[in-house]
Short mmCIF file of C-alpha atoms and ligand atoms in Angstrom, two decimals:
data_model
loop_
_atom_site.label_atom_id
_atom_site.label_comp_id
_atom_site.label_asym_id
_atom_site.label_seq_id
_atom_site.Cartn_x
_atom_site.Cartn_y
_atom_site.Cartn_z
CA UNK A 1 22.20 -22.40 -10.58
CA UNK A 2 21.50 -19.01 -12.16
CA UNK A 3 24.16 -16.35 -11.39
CA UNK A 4 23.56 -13.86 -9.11
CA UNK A 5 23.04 -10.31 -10.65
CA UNK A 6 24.46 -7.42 -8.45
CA UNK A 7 22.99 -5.01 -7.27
CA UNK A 8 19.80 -7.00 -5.84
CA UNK A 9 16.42 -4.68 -5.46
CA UNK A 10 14.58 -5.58 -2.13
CA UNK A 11 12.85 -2.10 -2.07
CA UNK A 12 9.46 -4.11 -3.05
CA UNK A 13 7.51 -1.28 -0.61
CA UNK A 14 8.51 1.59 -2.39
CA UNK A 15 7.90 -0.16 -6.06
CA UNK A 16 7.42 -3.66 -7.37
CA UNK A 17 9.49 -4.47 -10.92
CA UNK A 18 6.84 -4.78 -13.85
CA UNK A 19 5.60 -8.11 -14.49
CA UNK A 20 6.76 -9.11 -18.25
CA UNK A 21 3.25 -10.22 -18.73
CA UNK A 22 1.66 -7.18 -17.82
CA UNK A 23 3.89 -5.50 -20.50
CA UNK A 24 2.79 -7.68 -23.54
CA UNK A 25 -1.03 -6.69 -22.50
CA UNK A 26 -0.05 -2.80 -21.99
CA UNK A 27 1.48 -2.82 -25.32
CA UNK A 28 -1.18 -2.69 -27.83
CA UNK A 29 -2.55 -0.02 -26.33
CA UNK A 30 0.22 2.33 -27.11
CA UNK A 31 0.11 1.57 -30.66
CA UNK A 32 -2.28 -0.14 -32.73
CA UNK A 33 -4.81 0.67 -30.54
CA UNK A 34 -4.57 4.13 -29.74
CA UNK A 35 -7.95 5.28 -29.69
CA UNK A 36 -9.68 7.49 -27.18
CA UNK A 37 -11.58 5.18 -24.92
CA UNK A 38 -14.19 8.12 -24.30
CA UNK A 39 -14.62 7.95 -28.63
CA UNK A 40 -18.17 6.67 -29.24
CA UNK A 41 -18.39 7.17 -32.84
CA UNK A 42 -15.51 4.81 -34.25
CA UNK A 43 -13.93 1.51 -33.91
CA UNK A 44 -11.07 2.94 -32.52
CA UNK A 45 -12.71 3.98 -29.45
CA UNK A 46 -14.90 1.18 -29.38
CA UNK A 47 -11.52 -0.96 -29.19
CA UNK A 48 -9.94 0.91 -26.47
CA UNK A 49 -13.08 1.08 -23.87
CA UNK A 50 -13.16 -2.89 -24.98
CA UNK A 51 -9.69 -2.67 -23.14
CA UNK A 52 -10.49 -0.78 -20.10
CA UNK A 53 -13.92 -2.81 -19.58
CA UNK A 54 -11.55 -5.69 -19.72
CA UNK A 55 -9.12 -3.84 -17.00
CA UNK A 56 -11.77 -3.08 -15.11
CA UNK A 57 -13.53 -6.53 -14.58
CA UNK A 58 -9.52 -8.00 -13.94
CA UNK A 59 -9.52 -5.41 -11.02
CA UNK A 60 -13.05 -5.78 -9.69
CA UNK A 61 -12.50 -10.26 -9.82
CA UNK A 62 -9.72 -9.89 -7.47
CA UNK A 63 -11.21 -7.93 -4.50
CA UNK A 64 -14.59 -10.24 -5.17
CA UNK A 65 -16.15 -6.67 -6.50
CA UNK A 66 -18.32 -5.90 -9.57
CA UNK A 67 -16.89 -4.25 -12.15
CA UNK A 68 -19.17 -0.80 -11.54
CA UNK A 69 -17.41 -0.54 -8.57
CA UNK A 70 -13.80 0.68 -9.54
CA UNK A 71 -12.89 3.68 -10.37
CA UNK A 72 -9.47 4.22 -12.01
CA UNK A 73 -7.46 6.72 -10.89
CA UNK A 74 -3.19 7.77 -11.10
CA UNK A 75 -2.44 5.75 -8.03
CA UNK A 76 -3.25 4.73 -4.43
CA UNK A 77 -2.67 8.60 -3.49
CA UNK A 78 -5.55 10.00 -6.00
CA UNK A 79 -7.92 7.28 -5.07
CA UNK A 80 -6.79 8.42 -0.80
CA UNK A 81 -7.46 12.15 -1.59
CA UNK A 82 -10.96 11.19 -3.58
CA UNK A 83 -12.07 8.80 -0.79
CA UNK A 84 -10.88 10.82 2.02
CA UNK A 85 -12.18 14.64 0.82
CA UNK A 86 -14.39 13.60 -1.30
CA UNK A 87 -16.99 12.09 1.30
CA UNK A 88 -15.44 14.32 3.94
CA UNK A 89 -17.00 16.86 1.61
CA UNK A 90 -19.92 15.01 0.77
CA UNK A 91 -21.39 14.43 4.66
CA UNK A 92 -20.77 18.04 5.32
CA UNK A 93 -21.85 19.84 7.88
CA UNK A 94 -24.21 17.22 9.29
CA UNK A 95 -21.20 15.04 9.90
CA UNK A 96 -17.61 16.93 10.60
CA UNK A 97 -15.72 14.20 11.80
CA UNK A 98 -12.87 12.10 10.26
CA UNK A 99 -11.09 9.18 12.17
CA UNK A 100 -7.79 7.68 10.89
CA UNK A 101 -4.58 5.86 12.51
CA UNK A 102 -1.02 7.66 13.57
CA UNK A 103 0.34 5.02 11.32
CA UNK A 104 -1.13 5.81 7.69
CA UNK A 105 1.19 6.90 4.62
CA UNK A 106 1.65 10.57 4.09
CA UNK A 107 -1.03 10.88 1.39
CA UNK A 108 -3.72 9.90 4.15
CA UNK A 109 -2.27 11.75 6.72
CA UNK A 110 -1.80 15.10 4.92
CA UNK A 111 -5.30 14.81 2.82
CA UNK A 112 -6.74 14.71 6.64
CA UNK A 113 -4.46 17.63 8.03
CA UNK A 114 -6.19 19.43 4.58
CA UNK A 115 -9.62 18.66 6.24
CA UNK A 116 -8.40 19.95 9.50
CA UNK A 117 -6.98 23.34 7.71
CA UNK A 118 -10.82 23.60 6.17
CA UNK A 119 -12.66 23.19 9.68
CA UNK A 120 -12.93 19.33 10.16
CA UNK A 121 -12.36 17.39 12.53
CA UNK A 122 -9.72 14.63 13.21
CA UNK A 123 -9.04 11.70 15.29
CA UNK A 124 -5.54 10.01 14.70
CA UNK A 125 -6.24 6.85 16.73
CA UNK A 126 -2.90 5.28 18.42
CA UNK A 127 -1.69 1.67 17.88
CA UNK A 128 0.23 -0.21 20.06
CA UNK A 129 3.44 -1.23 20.43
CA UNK A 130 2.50 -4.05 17.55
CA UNK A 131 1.63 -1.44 15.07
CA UNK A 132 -2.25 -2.32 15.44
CA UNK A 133 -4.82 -0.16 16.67
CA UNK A 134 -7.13 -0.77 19.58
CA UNK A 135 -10.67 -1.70 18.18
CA UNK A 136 -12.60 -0.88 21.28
CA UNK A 137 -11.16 2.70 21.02
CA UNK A 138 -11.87 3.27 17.80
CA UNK A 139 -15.68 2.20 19.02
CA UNK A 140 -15.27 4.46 21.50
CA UNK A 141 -14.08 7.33 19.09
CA UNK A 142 -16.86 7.03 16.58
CA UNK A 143 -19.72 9.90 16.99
CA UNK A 144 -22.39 10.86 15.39
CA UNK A 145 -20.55 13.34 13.77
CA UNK A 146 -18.25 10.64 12.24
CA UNK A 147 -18.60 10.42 8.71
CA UNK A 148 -15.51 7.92 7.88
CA UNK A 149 -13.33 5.46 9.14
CA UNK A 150 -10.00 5.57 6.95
CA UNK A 151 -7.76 2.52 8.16
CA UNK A 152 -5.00 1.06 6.24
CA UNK A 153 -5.02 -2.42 5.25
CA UNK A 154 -1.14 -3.02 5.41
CA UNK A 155 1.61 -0.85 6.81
CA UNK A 156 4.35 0.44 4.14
CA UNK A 157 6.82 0.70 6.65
CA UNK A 158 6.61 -2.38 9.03
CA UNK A 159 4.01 -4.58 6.85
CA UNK A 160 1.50 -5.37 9.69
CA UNK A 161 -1.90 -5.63 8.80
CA UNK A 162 -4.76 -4.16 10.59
CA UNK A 163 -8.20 -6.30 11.82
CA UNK A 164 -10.17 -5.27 8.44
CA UNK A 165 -12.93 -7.82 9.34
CA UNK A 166 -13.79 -6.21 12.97
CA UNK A 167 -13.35 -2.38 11.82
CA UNK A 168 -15.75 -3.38 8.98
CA UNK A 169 -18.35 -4.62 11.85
CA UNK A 170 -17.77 -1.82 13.97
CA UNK A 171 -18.02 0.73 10.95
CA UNK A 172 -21.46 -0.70 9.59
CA UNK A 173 -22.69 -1.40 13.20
CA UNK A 174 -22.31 2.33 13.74
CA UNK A 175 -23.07 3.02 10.22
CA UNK A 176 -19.94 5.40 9.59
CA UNK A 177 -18.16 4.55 6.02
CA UNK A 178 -15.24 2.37 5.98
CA UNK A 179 -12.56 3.34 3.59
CA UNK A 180 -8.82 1.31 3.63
CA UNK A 181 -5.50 2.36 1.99
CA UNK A 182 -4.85 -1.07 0.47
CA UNK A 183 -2.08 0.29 -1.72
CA UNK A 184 0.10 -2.36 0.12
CA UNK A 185 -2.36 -5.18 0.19
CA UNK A 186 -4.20 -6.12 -3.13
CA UNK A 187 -2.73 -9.32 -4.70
CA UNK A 188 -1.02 -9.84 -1.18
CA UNK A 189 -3.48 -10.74 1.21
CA UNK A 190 -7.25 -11.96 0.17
CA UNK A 191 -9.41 -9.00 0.29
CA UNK A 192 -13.38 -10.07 -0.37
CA UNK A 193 -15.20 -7.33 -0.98
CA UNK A 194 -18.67 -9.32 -0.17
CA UNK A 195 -17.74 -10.33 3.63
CA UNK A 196 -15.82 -7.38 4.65
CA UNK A 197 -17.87 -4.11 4.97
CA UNK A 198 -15.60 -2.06 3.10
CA UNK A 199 -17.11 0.78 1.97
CA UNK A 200 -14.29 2.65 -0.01
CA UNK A 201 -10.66 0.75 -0.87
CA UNK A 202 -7.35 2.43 -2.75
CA UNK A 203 -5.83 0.16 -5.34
CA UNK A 204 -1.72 1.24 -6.80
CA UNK A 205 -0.86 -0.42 -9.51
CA UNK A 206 3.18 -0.41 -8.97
CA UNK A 207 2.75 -2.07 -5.84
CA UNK A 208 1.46 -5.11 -7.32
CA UNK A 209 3.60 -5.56 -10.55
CA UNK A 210 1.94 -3.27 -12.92
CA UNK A 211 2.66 0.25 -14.17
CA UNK A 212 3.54 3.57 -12.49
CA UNK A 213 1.14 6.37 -12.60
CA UNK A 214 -2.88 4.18 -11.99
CA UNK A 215 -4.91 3.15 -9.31
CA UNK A 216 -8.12 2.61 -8.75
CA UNK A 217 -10.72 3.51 -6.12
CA UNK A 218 -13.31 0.81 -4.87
CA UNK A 219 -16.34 2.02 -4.40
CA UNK A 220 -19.25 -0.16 -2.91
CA UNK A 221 -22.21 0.15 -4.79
CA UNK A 222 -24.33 2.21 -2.52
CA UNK A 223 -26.40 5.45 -3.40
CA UNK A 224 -25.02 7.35 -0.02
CA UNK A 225 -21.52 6.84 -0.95
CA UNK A 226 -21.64 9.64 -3.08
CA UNK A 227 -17.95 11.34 -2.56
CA UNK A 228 -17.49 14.80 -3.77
CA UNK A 229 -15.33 14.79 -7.00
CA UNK A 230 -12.15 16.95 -6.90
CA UNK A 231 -11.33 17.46 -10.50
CA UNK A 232 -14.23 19.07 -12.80
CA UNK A 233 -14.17 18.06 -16.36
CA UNK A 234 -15.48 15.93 -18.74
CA UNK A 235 -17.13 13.30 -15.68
CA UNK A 236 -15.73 10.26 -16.84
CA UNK A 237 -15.48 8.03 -14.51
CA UNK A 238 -19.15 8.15 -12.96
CA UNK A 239 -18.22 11.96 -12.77
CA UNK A 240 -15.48 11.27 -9.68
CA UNK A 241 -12.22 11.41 -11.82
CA UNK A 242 -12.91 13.57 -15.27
CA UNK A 243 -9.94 13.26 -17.21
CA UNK A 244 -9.19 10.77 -20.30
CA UNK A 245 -7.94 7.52 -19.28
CA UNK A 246 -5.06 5.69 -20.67
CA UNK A 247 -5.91 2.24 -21.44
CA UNK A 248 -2.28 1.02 -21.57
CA UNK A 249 -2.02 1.80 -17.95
CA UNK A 250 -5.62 0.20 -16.92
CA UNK A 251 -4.64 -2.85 -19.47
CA UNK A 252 -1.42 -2.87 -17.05
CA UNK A 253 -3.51 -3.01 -13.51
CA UNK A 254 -5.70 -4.99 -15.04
CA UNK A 255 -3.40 -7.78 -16.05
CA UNK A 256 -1.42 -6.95 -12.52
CA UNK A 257 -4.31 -8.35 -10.78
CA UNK A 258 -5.21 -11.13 -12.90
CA UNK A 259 -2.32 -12.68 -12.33
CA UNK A 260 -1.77 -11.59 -8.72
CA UNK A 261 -2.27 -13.54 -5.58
CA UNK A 262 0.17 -16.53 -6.12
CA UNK A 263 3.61 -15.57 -4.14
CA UNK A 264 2.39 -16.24 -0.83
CA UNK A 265 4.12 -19.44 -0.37
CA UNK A 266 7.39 -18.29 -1.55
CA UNK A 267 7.28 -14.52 -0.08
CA UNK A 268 6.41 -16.53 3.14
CA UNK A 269 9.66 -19.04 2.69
CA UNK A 270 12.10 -16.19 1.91
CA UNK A 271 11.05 -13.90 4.85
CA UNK A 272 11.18 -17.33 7.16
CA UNK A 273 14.83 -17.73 6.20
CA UNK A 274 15.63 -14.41 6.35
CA UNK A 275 14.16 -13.31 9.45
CA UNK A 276 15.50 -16.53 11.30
CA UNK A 277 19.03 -16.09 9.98
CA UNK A 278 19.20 -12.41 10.99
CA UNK A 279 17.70 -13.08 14.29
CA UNK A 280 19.70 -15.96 15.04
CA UNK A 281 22.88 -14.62 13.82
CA UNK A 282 23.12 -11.43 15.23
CA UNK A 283 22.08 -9.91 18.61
CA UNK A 284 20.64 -6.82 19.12
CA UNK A 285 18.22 -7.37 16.24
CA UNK A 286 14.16 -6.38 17.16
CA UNK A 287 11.58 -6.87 14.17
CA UNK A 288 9.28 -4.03 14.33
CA UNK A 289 5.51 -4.64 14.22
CA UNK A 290 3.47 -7.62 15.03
CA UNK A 291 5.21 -10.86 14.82
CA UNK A 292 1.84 -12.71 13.42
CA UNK A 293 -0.49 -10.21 11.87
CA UNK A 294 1.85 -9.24 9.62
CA UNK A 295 2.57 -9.33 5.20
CA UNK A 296 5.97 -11.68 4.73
CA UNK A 297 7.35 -9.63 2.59
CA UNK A 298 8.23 -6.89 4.61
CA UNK A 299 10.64 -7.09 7.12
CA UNK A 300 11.46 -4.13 9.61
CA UNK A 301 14.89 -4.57 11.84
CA UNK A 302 16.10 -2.29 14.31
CA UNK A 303 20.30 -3.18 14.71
CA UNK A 304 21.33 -1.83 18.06
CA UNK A 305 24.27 0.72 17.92
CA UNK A 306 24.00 0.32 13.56
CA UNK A 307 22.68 3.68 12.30
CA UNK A 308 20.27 2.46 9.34
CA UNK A 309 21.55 5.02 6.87
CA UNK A 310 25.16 3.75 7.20
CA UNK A 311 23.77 0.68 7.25
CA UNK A 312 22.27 1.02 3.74
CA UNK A 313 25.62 3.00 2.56
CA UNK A 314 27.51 0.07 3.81
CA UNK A 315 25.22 -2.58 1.44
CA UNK A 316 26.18 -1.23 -1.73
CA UNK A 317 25.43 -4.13 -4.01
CA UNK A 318 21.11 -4.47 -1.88
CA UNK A 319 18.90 -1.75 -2.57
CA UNK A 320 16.96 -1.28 0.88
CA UNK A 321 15.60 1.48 2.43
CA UNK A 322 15.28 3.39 5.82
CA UNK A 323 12.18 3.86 5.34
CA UNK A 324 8.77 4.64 3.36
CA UNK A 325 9.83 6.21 -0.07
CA UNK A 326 7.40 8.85 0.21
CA UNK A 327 9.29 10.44 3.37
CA UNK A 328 12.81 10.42 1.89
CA UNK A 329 12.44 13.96 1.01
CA UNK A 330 10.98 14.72 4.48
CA UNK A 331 13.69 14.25 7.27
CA UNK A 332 13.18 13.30 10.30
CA UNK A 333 12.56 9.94 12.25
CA UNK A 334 10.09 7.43 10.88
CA UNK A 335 6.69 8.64 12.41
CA UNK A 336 5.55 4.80 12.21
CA UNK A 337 8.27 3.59 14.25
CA UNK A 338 7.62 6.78 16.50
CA UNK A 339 4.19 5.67 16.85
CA UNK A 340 5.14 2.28 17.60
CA UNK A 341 6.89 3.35 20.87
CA UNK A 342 10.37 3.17 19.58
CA UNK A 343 13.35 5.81 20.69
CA UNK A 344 14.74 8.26 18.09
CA UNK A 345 18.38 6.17 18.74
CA UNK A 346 16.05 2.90 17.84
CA UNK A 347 14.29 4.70 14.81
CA UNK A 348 17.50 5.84 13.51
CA UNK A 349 19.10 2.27 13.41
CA UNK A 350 16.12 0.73 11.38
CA UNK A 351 16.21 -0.64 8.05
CA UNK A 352 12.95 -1.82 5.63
CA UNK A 353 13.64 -5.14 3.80
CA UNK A 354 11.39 -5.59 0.63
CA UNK A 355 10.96 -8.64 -1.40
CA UNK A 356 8.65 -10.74 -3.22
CA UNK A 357 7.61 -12.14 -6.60
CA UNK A 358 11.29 -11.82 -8.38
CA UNK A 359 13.01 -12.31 -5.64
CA UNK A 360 15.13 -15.21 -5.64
CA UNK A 361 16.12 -17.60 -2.63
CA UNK A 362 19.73 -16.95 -4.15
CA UNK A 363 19.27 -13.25 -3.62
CA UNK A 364 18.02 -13.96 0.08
CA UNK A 365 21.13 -15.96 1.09
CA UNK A 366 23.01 -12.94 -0.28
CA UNK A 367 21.71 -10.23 1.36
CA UNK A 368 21.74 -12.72 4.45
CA UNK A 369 25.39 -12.77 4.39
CA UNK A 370 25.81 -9.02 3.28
CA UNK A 371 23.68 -7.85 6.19
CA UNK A 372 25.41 -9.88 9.27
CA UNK A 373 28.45 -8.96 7.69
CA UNK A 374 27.87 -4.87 7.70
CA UNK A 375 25.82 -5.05 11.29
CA UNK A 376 29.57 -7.03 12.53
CA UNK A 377 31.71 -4.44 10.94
CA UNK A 378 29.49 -0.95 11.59
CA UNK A 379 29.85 -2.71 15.51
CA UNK A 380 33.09 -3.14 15.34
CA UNK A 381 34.23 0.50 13.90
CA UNK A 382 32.14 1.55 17.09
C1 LIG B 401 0.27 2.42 1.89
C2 LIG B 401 0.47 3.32 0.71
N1 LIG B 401 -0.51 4.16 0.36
C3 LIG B 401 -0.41 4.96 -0.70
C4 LIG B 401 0.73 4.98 -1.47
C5 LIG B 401 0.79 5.89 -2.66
O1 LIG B 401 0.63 5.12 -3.81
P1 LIG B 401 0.86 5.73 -5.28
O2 LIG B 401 2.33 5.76 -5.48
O3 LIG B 401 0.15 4.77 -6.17
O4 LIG B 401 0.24 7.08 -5.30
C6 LIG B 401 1.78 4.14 -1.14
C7 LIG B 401 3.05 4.19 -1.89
O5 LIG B 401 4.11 4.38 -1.36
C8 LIG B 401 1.65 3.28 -0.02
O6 LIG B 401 2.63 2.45 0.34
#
């Protein structure tokens, strides 16, 4: 049995470790083969687009894309802002209207409130107490001033994952544009660009195992999704993201999602043990977010009477979180739990549990023990 190495990192929402494969193919691209990718008049250029082309194709095979389709950006926020603005922009003033979900990550929610500030128009559609929005509403929401539909694929904070396939069928139906934040869902769930009438779909490259700092931005192949760029420059990047690219980091998402797609069974057996252990241990304990339409490897608990930051103090040796990583700076309580239905007193005793490809059964039964152990003790100091 390997030994247990303290502390243990189930923050997998906020960041994934890099994949020690996806550093041996970044590698050569910060040294021997250093050339501008953008360089058409040597081999050294030659050599590095060679790379990115690679990247590219590695990125397009695993959402069932073609290659033309993805645009690489710095990260799942870039490729948000481009997707949202950009054809916000683009289908103004005949069309004025956005629609998104109460539930979205900060970069969605604030490029919108932008929008707003500039004269658009928003709809942040409710979900339930599951975490899931209500399709028939968002039917019912969708004018013909709508221009886009932006719907995340899977939540950051309680990992429940929206119905892609029947937005998709509403969006074409009504022929708005479909874009999802899928920052928490490539290499996680299957995502088929060919069957699901997705129109426009964010890609983060540290979510999935690969580097810190690119993305990319799915873009169907279709001559009216034509989003307003948001840089000006050189136009690289079919003119929506000017600016040289670094083909270490695409090398990085590219291997990412060539080798991505092959935890489920074992995400899926950890979060079984864990969430059956906690649950049937302790009292008091509510997962938050649909029980069933939900990623494995992210488990949201609400301990009665525990306050989650003490919580979290408390398990010094487990790095977990309150919350989405992207609000730490912002206080205040978790507006996805708010939107869920949950009481400030139920928000403040949550805790985000993270885990997947690295994570070792070992390391479960650990933080297992750790976490009944703090919850009994917090309860007891009470
Ligand atoms: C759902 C979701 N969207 C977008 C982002 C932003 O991704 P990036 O760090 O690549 O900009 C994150 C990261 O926290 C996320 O979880």
């Amino acid at each position: 049995m390997t030994e247990l190495k303290l502390p243990i990192y189930l923050d997998y929402q906020a960041t994934t470790p890099l994949d020690p494969r996806v550093l041996s193919a970044m590698m050569p691209y910060f040294t021997e083969k250093h050339g501008n990718p953008h360089s058409t008049n040597h081999s050294f250029g030659w050599e590095a687009k060679a790379g990115v082309d690679v990247a590219r194709k590695q990125v397009a095979d695993l959402i069932w894309a073609q290659a033309d389709e993805i645009i690489f950006t710095s990260g799942a926020t870039e490729s948000n802002n481009i997707a949202i603005k950009g054809l916000a922009y683009a289908a103004y003033p005949a069309k004025n209207h956005i629609i998104t979900v109460a539930t979205e990550h900060t970069c969605v929610l604030e490029s919108c409130r932008a929008l707003e500030k500039a004269g658009f128009e928003v709809t942040y559609l409710p979900v339930n107490t599951d975490g899931l929005i209500d399709t028939d509403e968002l039917s019912n929401t969708i004018t013909a001033k709508t221009s886009l539909v932006s719907v995340m694929a899977v939540n950051n904070e309680i990992g429940v994952i929206q119905d892609l396939k029947k937005i998709g069928e509403i969006c074409a139906e009504l022929q708005v544009m479909f874009h999802t934040d899928a920052a928490q869902a490539v290499g996680k769930i299957p995502l088929d660009m060919t069957g699901l009438n997705i129109d426009l779909l964010s890609i983060s490259g540290h979510k999935i195992y690969g580097p810190k700092g690119i993305g990319a931005l799915y873009r169907r192949n279709d001559a009216r999704l034509r989003p307003l760029a948001l840089f000006d420059g050189g136009g690289q990047e079919v003119g929506l993201r000017s600016g040289t690219l670094a083909p270490a980091l695409c090398a990085g998402l590219g291997a990412a999602c060539k080798i991505a797609g092959n935890d489920h069974d074992h995400i899926l057996a950890l979060a079984e043990k864990l969430q059956l252990s906690i649950i049937g241990k302790l009292d008091g304990v509510r997962l938050n977010g649909s029980e069933t339409q939900r990623y494995p490897g992210n488990l949201n608990f609400s301990f009665e009477g525990v306050k989650g930051d003490l919580l979290v103090k408390e398990l010094r040796n487990i790095a977990i979180s309150t919350g989405s990583a992207c609000s730490t700076e912002k206080p205040g309580p978790s507006h996805v739990l708010t939107a869920l239905g949950l009481s400030k007193k139920q928000i403040e005793c949550s805790i985000r549990i993270g885990f997947g490809r690295m994570t070792t059964e070992a390391e479960i039964d650990y933080a297992i023990e750790q976490i009944i152990d703090s919850v009994t003790k917090i309860r007891v100091r009470l």
